[in-house]
Coordinates of N, CA and C in Angstrom, one line a residue:
M1 N 140.7 271.7 14.8 CA 141.8 271.2 14.0 C 142.1 272.1 12.8
D2 N 143.3 272.5 12.6 CA 143.7 273.4 11.6 C 143.7 272.7 10.2
T3 N 143.3 273.4 9.2 CA 143.4 272.8 7.8 C 144.8 273.1 7.3
F4 N 145.0 272.5 6.1 CA 146.3 272.6 5.5 C 146.6 274.1 5.3
G5 N 145.6 274.8 4.7 CA 145.8 276.2 4.4 C 146.1 277.1 5.7
E6 N 145.4 276.8 6.8 CA 145.6 277.5 8.0 C 147.0 277.2 8.6
K7 N 147.4 276.0 8.5 CA 148.8 275.7 8.9 C 149.8 276.4 8.1
L8 N 149.6 276.4 6.8 CA 150.5 277.1 5.9 C 150.6 278.6 6.2
K9 N 149.4 279.2 6.4 CA 149.4 280.7 6.7 C 150.1 280.9 8.1
S10 N 149.8 280.0 9.0 CA 150.5 280.2 10.3 C 152.0 280.1 10.2
E11 N 152.5 279.2 9.4 CA 153.9 279.0 9.2 C 154.5 280.3 8.6
R12 N 153.8 280.8 7.6 CA 154.3 282.1 6.9 C 154.3 283.2 7.9
E13 N 153.2 283.4 8.7 CA 153.1 284.5 9.6 C 154.1 284.4 10.7
D14 N 154.4 283.1 11.2 CA 155.4 282.9 12.3 C 156.8 283.4 11.8
R15 N 157.1 283.3 10.5 CA 158.4 283.7 10.0 C 158.3 285.2 9.6
G16 N 157.2 285.9 9.8 CA 157.1 287.3 9.6 C 157.1 287.7 8.1
L17 N 156.6 286.7 7.3 CA 156.6 287.0 5.8 C 155.2 287.4 5.4
S18 N 155.1 288.4 4.5 CA 153.8 288.8 3.9 C 153.5 287.9 2.7
I19 N 152.2 287.9 2.4 CA 151.8 287.0 1.3 C 152.4 287.6 0.0
Q20 N 152.5 288.9 -0.1 CA 153.1 289.5 -1.3 C 154.6 289.2 -1.5
A21 N 155.3 289.1 -0.4 CA 156.7 288.8 -0.4 C 157.0 287.4 -0.9
V22 N 156.1 286.5 -0.3 CA 156.3 285.1 -0.7 C 155.9 284.9 -2.2
A23 N 154.8 285.6 -2.6 CA 154.4 285.5 -4.0 C 155.5 285.9 -4.9
E24 N 156.2 287.0 -4.6 CA 157.3 287.5 -5.4 C 158.4 286.5 -5.4
D25 N 158.8 286.0 -4.3 CA 159.9 285.0 -4.2 C 159.6 283.8 -5.0
L26 N 158.3 283.3 -5.0 CA 157.9 282.1 -5.8 C 157.6 282.4 -7.2
G27 N 157.3 283.6 -7.6 CA 156.9 284.0 -8.9 C 155.5 283.6 -9.2
V28 N 154.6 283.7 -8.2 CA 153.2 283.3 -8.5 C 152.3 284.5 -8.0
D29 N 151.1 284.4 -8.5 CA 150.1 285.5 -8.1 C 149.7 285.4 -6.6
H30 N 149.7 286.5 -5.9 CA 149.4 286.4 -4.5 C 147.9 286.0 -4.3
D31 N 147.0 286.2 -5.2 CA 145.6 285.7 -5.1 C 145.6 284.2 -5.0
Q32 N 146.5 283.5 -5.8 CA 146.5 282.1 -5.8 C 147.0 281.6 -4.5
L33 N 148.0 282.3 -3.9 CA 148.5 281.9 -2.6 C 147.4 282.1 -1.5
R34 N 146.7 283.1 -1.6 CA 145.5 283.3 -0.7 C 144.5 282.2 -0.8
A35 N 144.2 281.8 -2.1 CA 143.3 280.6 -2.3 C 143.9 279.4 -1.7
L36 N 145.2 279.2 -1.7 CA 145.8 278.0 -1.1 C 145.6 278.1 0.4
E37 N 145.8 279.2 1.0 CA 145.6 279.4 2.5 C 144.2 279.2 2.9
R38 N 143.2 279.4 1.9 CA 141.8 279.3 2.2 C 141.3 277.9 1.9
N39 N 142.2 277.0 1.4 CA 141.8 275.7 0.9 C 140.8 275.8 -0.2
D40 N 140.9 276.8 -1.1 CA 140.0 276.9 -2.2 C 140.7 276.2 -3.4
F41 N 140.6 274.9 -3.4 CA 141.3 274.1 -4.4 C 140.8 274.3 -5.8
E42 N 139.6 274.8 -6.0 CA 139.1 275.0 -7.3 C 139.8 276.2 -8.0
A43 N 140.3 277.1 -7.2 CA 141.0 278.3 -7.8 C 142.4 278.0 -8.1
L44 N 142.9 276.8 -7.7 CA 144.3 276.5 -7.9 C 144.6 275.8 -9.2
P45 N 145.8 275.9 -9.7 CA 146.2 275.1 -10.9 C 146.2 273.6 -10.6
D46 N 146.5 272.9 -11.7 CA 146.5 271.4 -11.6 C 147.6 270.9 -10.6
E47 N 147.5 269.6 -10.3 CA 148.4 269.1 -9.3 C 149.9 269.2 -9.6
A48 N 150.3 269.0 -10.8 CA 151.7 269.0 -11.2 C 152.3 270.4 -10.9
V49 N 151.5 271.4 -11.2 CA 152.0 272.8 -10.9 C 152.0 273.0 -9.4
M50 N 151.0 272.5 -8.7 CA 150.9 272.7 -7.3 C 152.1 272.1 -6.6
V51 N 152.5 270.9 -7.0 CA 153.7 270.2 -6.4 C 154.9 271.1 -6.5
G52 N 155.1 271.7 -7.7 CA 156.3 272.6 -7.8 C 156.2 273.8 -6.9
W53 N 155.0 274.4 -6.8 CA 154.8 275.5 -5.9 C 155.1 275.1 -4.5
L54 N 154.5 274.0 -4.1 CA 154.6 273.6 -2.7 C 156.1 273.3 -2.3
R55 N 156.9 272.7 -3.2 CA 158.3 272.5 -3.0 C 159.0 273.8 -2.8
A56 N 158.7 274.7 -3.6 CA 159.4 276.0 -3.5 C 158.9 276.8 -2.2
Y57 N 157.7 276.7 -1.9 CA 157.1 277.3 -0.7 C 157.7 276.7 0.5
A58 N 157.9 275.3 0.6 CA 158.5 274.6 1.7 C 159.9 275.1 1.9
E59 N 160.7 275.2 0.8 CA 162.1 275.7 0.9 C 162.1 277.1 1.5
R60 N 161.2 277.9 1.0 CA 161.1 279.3 1.5 C 160.8 279.4 3.0
L61 N 160.0 278.5 3.5 CA 159.6 278.5 4.9 C 160.5 277.6 5.7
D62 N 161.4 276.9 5.0 CA 162.4 275.9 5.6 C 161.6 274.8 6.4
V63 N 160.7 274.2 5.7 CA 160.0 273.0 6.2 C 160.1 271.8 5.3
D64 N 159.7 270.6 5.7 CA 159.8 269.4 4.9 C 158.8 269.5 3.7
A65 N 159.4 269.5 2.5 CA 158.5 269.6 1.3 C 157.6 268.4 1.1
D66 N 158.2 267.2 1.3 CA 157.3 266.0 1.1 C 156.2 266.0 2.1
L67 N 156.4 266.3 3.3 CA 155.3 266.4 4.3 C 154.3 267.4 3.9
M68 N 154.7 268.6 3.4 CA 153.8 269.6 3.0 C 153.0 269.1 1.8
I69 N 153.6 268.5 0.9 CA 152.8 268.0 -0.3 C 151.8 266.9 0.1
E70 N 152.2 266.0 1.0 CA 151.4 265.0 1.5 C 150.2 265.6 2.3
D71 N 150.4 266.6 3.1 CA 149.3 267.3 3.8 C 148.3 268.0 2.8
Y72 N 148.9 268.6 1.8 CA 148.1 269.2 0.7 C 147.2 268.2 0.1
V73 N 147.8 267.1 -0.3 CA 147.0 266.0 -1.1 C 145.9 265.5 -0.2
Q74 N 146.2 265.2 1.1 CA 145.1 264.7 2.0 C 144.0 265.8 2.2
E75 N 144.4 267.0 2.4 CA 143.4 268.1 2.6 C 142.5 268.2 1.3
R76 N 143.2 268.2 0.2 CA 142.4 268.4 -1.1 C 141.4 267.2 -1.3
D77 N 141.9 266.0 -1.0 CA 141.0 264.8 -1.1 C 139.9 264.9 -0.2
K78 N 140.1 265.3 1.1 CA 139.1 265.5 2.1 C 138.0 266.5 1.6
C79 N 138.5 267.6 1.1 CA 137.6 268.6 0.6 C 136.8 268.1 -0.6
L80 N 137.4 267.4 -1.5 CA 136.7 266.8 -2.7 C 135.6 265.8 -2.2
R81 N 135.9 265.0 -1.2 CA 134.9 264.0 -0.7 C 133.7 264.8 -0.1
Q82 N 134.0 265.8 0.7 CA 133.0 266.6 1.3 C 132.1 267.3 0.2
L83 N 132.7 267.8 -0.8 CA 132.0 268.4 -1.9 C 131.1 267.3 -2.6
A84 N 131.7 266.1 -2.9 CA 130.9 265.1 -3.5 C 129.7 264.7 -2.7
D85 N 129.9 264.6 -1.3 CA 128.8 264.2 -0.4 C 127.8 265.3 -0.4
A86 N 128.2 266.6 -0.5 CA 127.2 267.7 -0.5 C 126.4 267.7 -1.8
V87 N 127.1 267.4 -2.9 CA 126.4 267.3 -4.2 C 125.4 266.2 -4.2
T88 N 125.8 265.0 -3.7 CA 124.9 263.9 -3.6 C 123.7 264.1 -2.7
A89 N 123.9 264.8 -1.6 CA 122.8 265.1 -0.7 C 121.8 266.1 -1.3
K90 N 122.4 267.1 -2.0 CA 121.5 268.1 -2.7 C 120.7 267.4 -3.8
A91 N 121.4 266.5 -4.6 CA 120.6 265.8 -5.7 C 119.5 265.0 -5.1
A92 N 119.7 264.3 -4.0 CA 118.7 263.5 -3.4 C 117.6 264.4 -2.8
E93 N 117.9 265.6 -2.3 CA 116.9 266.5 -1.8 C 116.0 267.0 -3.0
I94 N 116.7 267.3 -4.1 CA 116.0 267.8 -5.3 C 115.1 266.7 -5.8
E95 N 115.6 265.5 -5.9 CA 114.8 264.4 -6.4 C 113.5 264.2 -5.5
R96 N 113.7 264.3 -4.2 CA 112.5 264.1 -3.3 C 111.5 265.2 -3.5
A97 N 112.0 266.4 -3.8 CA 111.1 267.6 -3.9 C 110.4 267.5 -5.3
V98 N 111.1 267.0 -6.3 CA 110.5 267.0 -7.6 C 109.6 265.8 -7.8
I99 N 109.9 264.6 -7.2 CA 109.2 263.4 -7.4 C 108.7 262.8 -6.1
P100 N 107.9 263.5 -5.3 CA 107.5 263.0 -4.0 C 106.6 261.8 -4.1
S101 N 105.8 261.7 -5.1 CA 104.9 260.5 -5.1 C 105.5 259.3 -5.6
A102 N 106.7 259.3 -6.2 CA 107.3 258.1 -6.7 C 108.0 257.3 -5.7
V103 N 108.3 257.9 -4.6 CA 109.1 257.2 -3.5 C 108.1 256.3 -2.8
G104 N 108.4 255.0 -2.8 CA 107.6 254.0 -2.1 C 106.2 253.8 -2.5
H105 N 105.8 254.3 -3.7 CA 104.4 254.1 -4.1 C 104.4 253.4 -5.4
R106 N 103.6 252.4 -5.4 CA 103.4 251.7 -6.7 C 102.0 252.0 -7.2
P107 N 101.9 252.4 -8.5 CA 100.6 252.8 -9.0 C 99.6 251.6 -9.1
R108 N 98.4 251.8 -8.7 CA 97.4 250.7 -8.8 C 96.6 250.7 -10.1
F109 N 96.7 251.7 -10.9 CA 95.9 251.8 -12.1 C 96.1 250.6 -13.0
P110 N 97.4 250.2 -13.4 CA 97.5 249.1 -14.3 C 96.9 247.8 -13.8
R111 N 97.0 247.5 -12.5 CA 96.4 246.3 -12.0 C 94.9 246.3 -12.1
L112 N 94.3 247.5 -11.7 CA 92.8 247.6 -11.8 C 92.4 247.5 -13.3
L113 N 93.1 248.1 -14.2 CA 92.8 248.0 -15.6 C 92.8 246.6 -16.1
A114 N 93.9 245.8 -15.7 CA 94.0 244.5 -16.2 C 92.9 243.6 -15.6
V115 N 92.5 243.7 -14.4 CA 91.4 243.0 -13.8 C 90.1 243.3 -14.5
S116 N 89.9 244.6 -14.8 CA 88.6 245.0 -15.4 C 88.5 244.4 -16.8
V117 N 89.6 244.4 -17.6 CA 89.6 243.8 -18.9 C 89.3 242.3 -18.9
I118 N 89.9 241.6 -18.0 CA 89.7 240.2 -17.9 C 88.3 239.9 -17.5
L119 N 87.7 240.6 -16.6 CA 86.3 240.4 -16.2 C 85.4 240.7 -17.4
A120 N 85.7 241.7 -18.2 CA 84.8 242.1 -19.3 C 84.9 241.0 -20.4
V121 N 86.1 240.4 -20.6 CA 86.2 239.4 -21.6 C 85.5 238.1 -21.2
V122 N 85.6 237.8 -19.9 CA 84.8 236.6 -19.4 C 83.3 236.8 -19.5
A123 N 82.9 238.0 -19.2 CA 81.4 238.3 -19.3 C 80.9 238.2 -20.7
V124 N 81.7 238.8 -21.7 CA 81.3 238.7 -23.1 C 81.3 237.3 -23.6
F125 N 82.3 236.5 -23.2 CA 82.4 235.1 -23.6 C 81.2 234.3 -23.0
G126 N 80.9 234.6 -21.8 CA 79.8 233.9 -21.1 C 78.4 234.2 -21.8
V127 N 78.2 235.4 -22.1 CA 76.9 235.8 -22.8 C 76.9 235.2 -24.2
W128 N 78.0 235.2 -24.9 CA 78.0 234.6 -26.2 C 77.7 233.1 -26.2
W129 N 78.3 232.4 -25.2 CA 78.2 231.0 -25.1 C 76.7 230.6 -24.7
V130 N 76.1 231.4 -23.9 CA 74.7 231.1 -23.5 C 73.8 231.3 -24.7
L131 N 74.0 232.4 -25.4 CA 73.1 232.7 -26.5 C 73.5 232.1 -27.9
S132 N 74.5 231.3 -27.9 CA 75.0 230.7 -29.2 C 74.1 229.6 -29.7
G133 N 73.1 229.2 -29.0 CA 72.2 228.2 -29.5 C 72.7 226.8 -29.4
D134 N 73.5 226.5 -28.5 CA 74.0 225.1 -28.3 C 73.1 224.3 -27.4
G135 N 72.0 224.8 -27.0 CA 71.1 224.0 -26.2 C 71.1 224.3 -24.8
T136 N 72.1 225.0 -24.3 CA 72.2 225.2 -22.9 C 71.2 226.3 -22.4
A137 N 70.7 227.1 -23.3 CA 69.8 228.2 -22.9 C 68.4 227.5 -22.5
S138 N 68.0 226.5 -23.2 CA 66.7 225.9 -23.0 C 66.7 224.9 -21.8
G139 N 67.8 224.5 -21.4 CA 67.9 223.6 -20.3 C 67.9 222.1 -20.7
T140 N 67.7 221.8 -22.0 CA 67.7 220.4 -22.5 C 68.9 220.2 -23.3
T141 N 69.4 219.0 -23.2 CA 70.6 218.6 -24.0 C 70.3 217.3 -24.7
V142 N 70.9 217.1 -25.8 CA 70.7 215.9 -26.6 C 72.1 215.2 -26.5
A143 N 72.0 213.9 -26.1 CA 73.2 213.2 -26.0 C 73.7 212.8 -27.4
E144 N 75.0 212.7 -27.5 CA 75.6 212.5 -28.8 C 75.2 211.1 -29.3
G145 N 74.7 211.0 -30.5 CA 74.3 209.7 -31.1 C 72.9 209.2 -30.7
A146 N 72.2 209.9 -29.8 CA 70.9 209.5 -29.4 C 69.9 210.2 -30.3
A147 N 68.8 209.5 -30.6 CA 67.8 210.0 -31.4 C 66.9 211.0 -30.6
A148 N 66.5 212.1 -31.2 CA 65.7 213.0 -30.5 C 64.3 212.4 -30.4
P149 N 63.6 212.5 -29.3 CA 62.3 211.9 -29.1 C 61.3 212.6 -30.1
A150 N 60.5 211.7 -30.7 CA 59.5 212.2 -31.6 C 58.3 212.8 -30.9
T151 N 57.8 213.9 -31.4 CA 56.6 214.5 -30.8 C 55.4 213.9 -31.6
S152 N 54.2 214.2 -31.1 CA 53.0 213.7 -31.7 C 52.8 214.2 -33.1
N153 N 53.3 215.4 -33.4 CA 53.1 216.0 -34.7 C 54.0 215.4 -35.8
E154 N 55.1 214.8 -35.3 CA 56.1 214.3 -36.2 C 55.9 212.9 -36.6
T155 N 56.2 212.5 -37.8 CA 56.2 211.1 -38.3 C 57.5 210.7 -38.6
A156 N 57.8 209.4 -38.4 CA 59.1 208.8 -38.7 C 59.3 208.8 -40.2
P157 N 60.5 209.1 -40.6 CA 60.7 209.1 -42.1 C 60.6 207.7 -42.6
T158 N 60.1 207.6 -43.8 CA 60.0 206.3 -44.5 C 61.3 206.1 -45.3
P159 N 61.9 204.9 -45.1 CA 63.1 204.7 -45.9 C 62.8 204.5 -47.4
V160 N 63.6 205.1 -48.2 CA 63.4 204.9 -49.7 C 64.1 203.6 -50.1
E161 N 63.5 202.9 -51.0 CA 64.1 201.6 -51.4 C 65.4 201.9 -52.1
G162 N 66.4 201.0 -51.7 CA 67.8 201.1 -52.2 C 68.7 202.1 -51.5
Q163 N 68.1 202.8 -50.6 CA 68.9 203.8 -49.8 C 69.3 203.2 -48.5
P164 N 70.5 203.3 -48.1 CA 70.9 202.7 -46.8 C 70.2 203.4 -45.6
T165 N 70.0 202.6 -44.6 CA 69.3 203.1 -43.4 C 70.3 203.2 -42.3
S166 N 69.9 203.9 -41.3 CA 70.8 204.1 -40.2 C 70.8 202.9 -39.2
E167 N 69.8 202.0 -39.5 CA 69.7 200.9 -38.6 C 70.8 199.9 -39.0
R168 N 71.4 199.2 -38.0 CA 72.3 198.2 -38.3 C 71.7 196.8 -38.3
P169 N 72.1 196.0 -39.2 CA 71.5 194.6 -39.2 C 72.0 193.9 -37.9
A170 N 71.2 193.0 -37.5 CA 71.5 192.2 -36.3 C 72.7 191.4 -36.5
Q171 N 73.6 191.3 -35.6 CA 74.8 190.5 -35.7 C 74.5 189.1 -35.4
R172 N 75.2 188.3 -36.1 CA 75.1 186.8 -35.8 C 76.2 186.4 -35.0
S173 N 75.9 185.4 -34.1 CA 76.9 185.0 -33.2 C 77.5 183.7 -33.7

């Protein structure tokens, strides 16, 4: 399939016109007309200037100007899409080359670090609790409110007169 520029060049050559003769007739640089025939849209002026050139060129070649402008716009848009796709593909290729390990890989270090810290905290708390002297280390516990059993070396305290005792008086019914 011929591109816009190839069709334009073919029309010019079919009429026996040189690029220099057309450039003189249109008052434009022949290098820019060559760029147009190569579909080198980056070397061409902005769209407003191009529409004027294409109208004059169509009159010189005796072809439909609106159709020529429409073909130019379609070809330019197609080339711009291809360029954008190529740039996107190249950027993805560079990204894969620069950051190969980041694709589809989740680092395990933070999870391992978090589990290690939690285990260390639990271990330290466990050691502190056992050694804190709350009675769990000896294996004996004292129930709340119960009197500790007296050993043979201990004597029961003697209440001092006038001082309240911990014993409750018997309740009357």
